[in-house]
XYZ file of C-alpha atoms in Angstrom:
123
model
C -7.543 -4.066 40.359
C -8.306 -2.782 36.901
C -6.923 0.072 34.870
C -8.055 1.618 31.592
C -5.481 3.637 29.682
C -5.769 5.893 26.674
C -3.248 6.974 24.068
C -2.911 9.596 21.371
C -5.797 8.043 19.420
C -8.208 9.362 22.069
C -7.828 12.681 20.173
C -8.742 14.968 23.112
C -9.250 15.037 26.848
C -13.033 15.071 26.550
C -12.920 11.599 24.995
C -11.248 10.210 28.117
C -14.687 10.401 29.769
C -15.674 7.222 27.929
C -12.682 5.476 29.507
C -13.760 6.755 32.923
C -17.174 5.113 32.455
C -15.565 1.778 31.620
C -13.057 2.036 34.471
C -15.860 2.910 36.922
C -17.698 -0.284 36.004
C -14.595 -2.282 36.943
C -13.865 -0.154 40.002
C -10.567 0.869 38.439
C -8.499 3.855 37.438
C -7.835 5.753 34.209
C -4.384 6.614 32.937
C -2.620 7.699 29.784
C 0.359 7.197 27.545
C 3.086 9.823 27.352
C 1.764 10.817 23.912
C -1.644 11.685 25.387
C 0.004 13.657 28.203
C 2.395 15.444 25.813
C -0.570 16.381 23.603
C -2.230 18.022 26.639
C -5.209 15.660 26.776
C -4.721 14.714 30.420
C -2.482 15.785 33.315
C 1.000 14.344 33.799
C 0.023 12.413 36.945
C -1.959 9.982 34.755
C 1.096 8.964 32.720
C 2.236 5.341 32.682
C 5.599 4.215 31.399
C 9.320 4.650 31.770
C 8.908 8.351 32.637
C 5.601 7.880 34.467
C 4.078 5.425 36.903
C 4.640 1.677 36.909
C 1.450 -0.376 37.289
C 0.612 -4.082 37.405
C -3.176 -4.439 37.730
C -5.118 -7.659 37.288
C -6.713 -6.182 34.150
C -5.055 -3.565 31.941
C -7.191 -2.208 29.099
C -5.066 -0.306 26.550
C -7.180 1.895 24.284
C -5.518 3.607 21.309
C -2.081 2.895 22.765
C 0.513 1.843 20.204
C 2.685 -0.046 22.667
C 5.904 1.945 22.523
C 8.630 0.253 24.564
C 8.661 3.149 27.048
C 4.958 2.615 27.799
C 5.270 -1.154 27.956
C 7.999 -0.741 30.599
C 5.347 0.756 32.887
C 2.673 -1.921 32.497
C 4.220 -5.170 31.255
C 3.670 -6.981 34.555
C -0.126 -6.590 34.365
C -1.880 -9.959 34.742
C -4.228 -9.653 31.739
C -3.674 -7.091 28.972
C -6.510 -6.176 26.619
C -5.598 -3.994 23.631
C -8.049 -2.006 21.509
C -6.467 -0.270 18.530
C -7.470 0.460 14.933
C -3.957 -0.464 13.755
C -3.738 -4.251 13.669
C 0.059 -3.975 13.430
C 0.426 -1.887 16.619
C 3.178 -3.294 18.881
C 0.762 -3.468 21.849
C -0.809 -6.563 20.269
C 2.449 -8.493 20.679
C 2.072 -8.399 24.482
C -1.733 -8.375 24.720
C -3.586 -11.413 26.011
C -6.679 -10.220 24.148
C -6.544 -7.924 21.138
C -9.362 -6.184 19.339
C -8.719 -4.316 16.111
C -11.358 -1.632 15.762
C -12.290 2.008 16.137
C -12.270 2.934 19.819
C -15.240 5.267 19.316
C -17.336 2.221 18.386
C -15.685 -0.492 20.484
C -15.427 1.276 23.862
C -19.103 2.349 24.065
C -20.213 -1.162 23.020
C -17.889 -2.770 25.565
C -19.076 -0.376 28.276
C -22.725 -1.197 27.541
C -22.052 -4.951 27.623
C -20.061 -4.790 30.872
C -22.752 -2.616 32.474
C -25.426 -5.112 31.433
C -23.415 -8.000 32.909
C -23.041 -6.073 36.147
C -26.726 -5.082 36.206
C -25.967 -1.365 35.810
C -26.750 1.245 33.193
C -23.896 2.522 31.016
C-alpha cells in the first residue's frame, strides 16, 4: 500500500489535488497532517498522527510535512518514508529513508510525470 500526505505547506485544499494524482498512480490514499486539517484545507478524517489515524503503508510520501512528533507517532512504522520539504532542517528528514529538499509545487508535478511515464500512463 502507498500513502501520500500533505502538511501546512500545501497552502490550501485545492493543492491537495496534485497529491491525489500521485497517490492514484500508486493506487494509494491521500491524508494530511493536523496542521493542514486545523487550517481547514482537508476534512478531519484525513488526519494522521497522535490525534488522528495510525498508518503503516509500504510507501509513505510526506509532502510539506515538518515531522512533528505527534505526526510521526501516526506513521513511524511505514516501511519506506519519502520526505519532500523546502526546509532541509525539517525533523521529517531524520526518519525519512529518502529525502528531497525542494519546492513541492515543482517537485510533486515532476515526480508525478516521471511515475506516470514509468507506469505507461499520462499524468
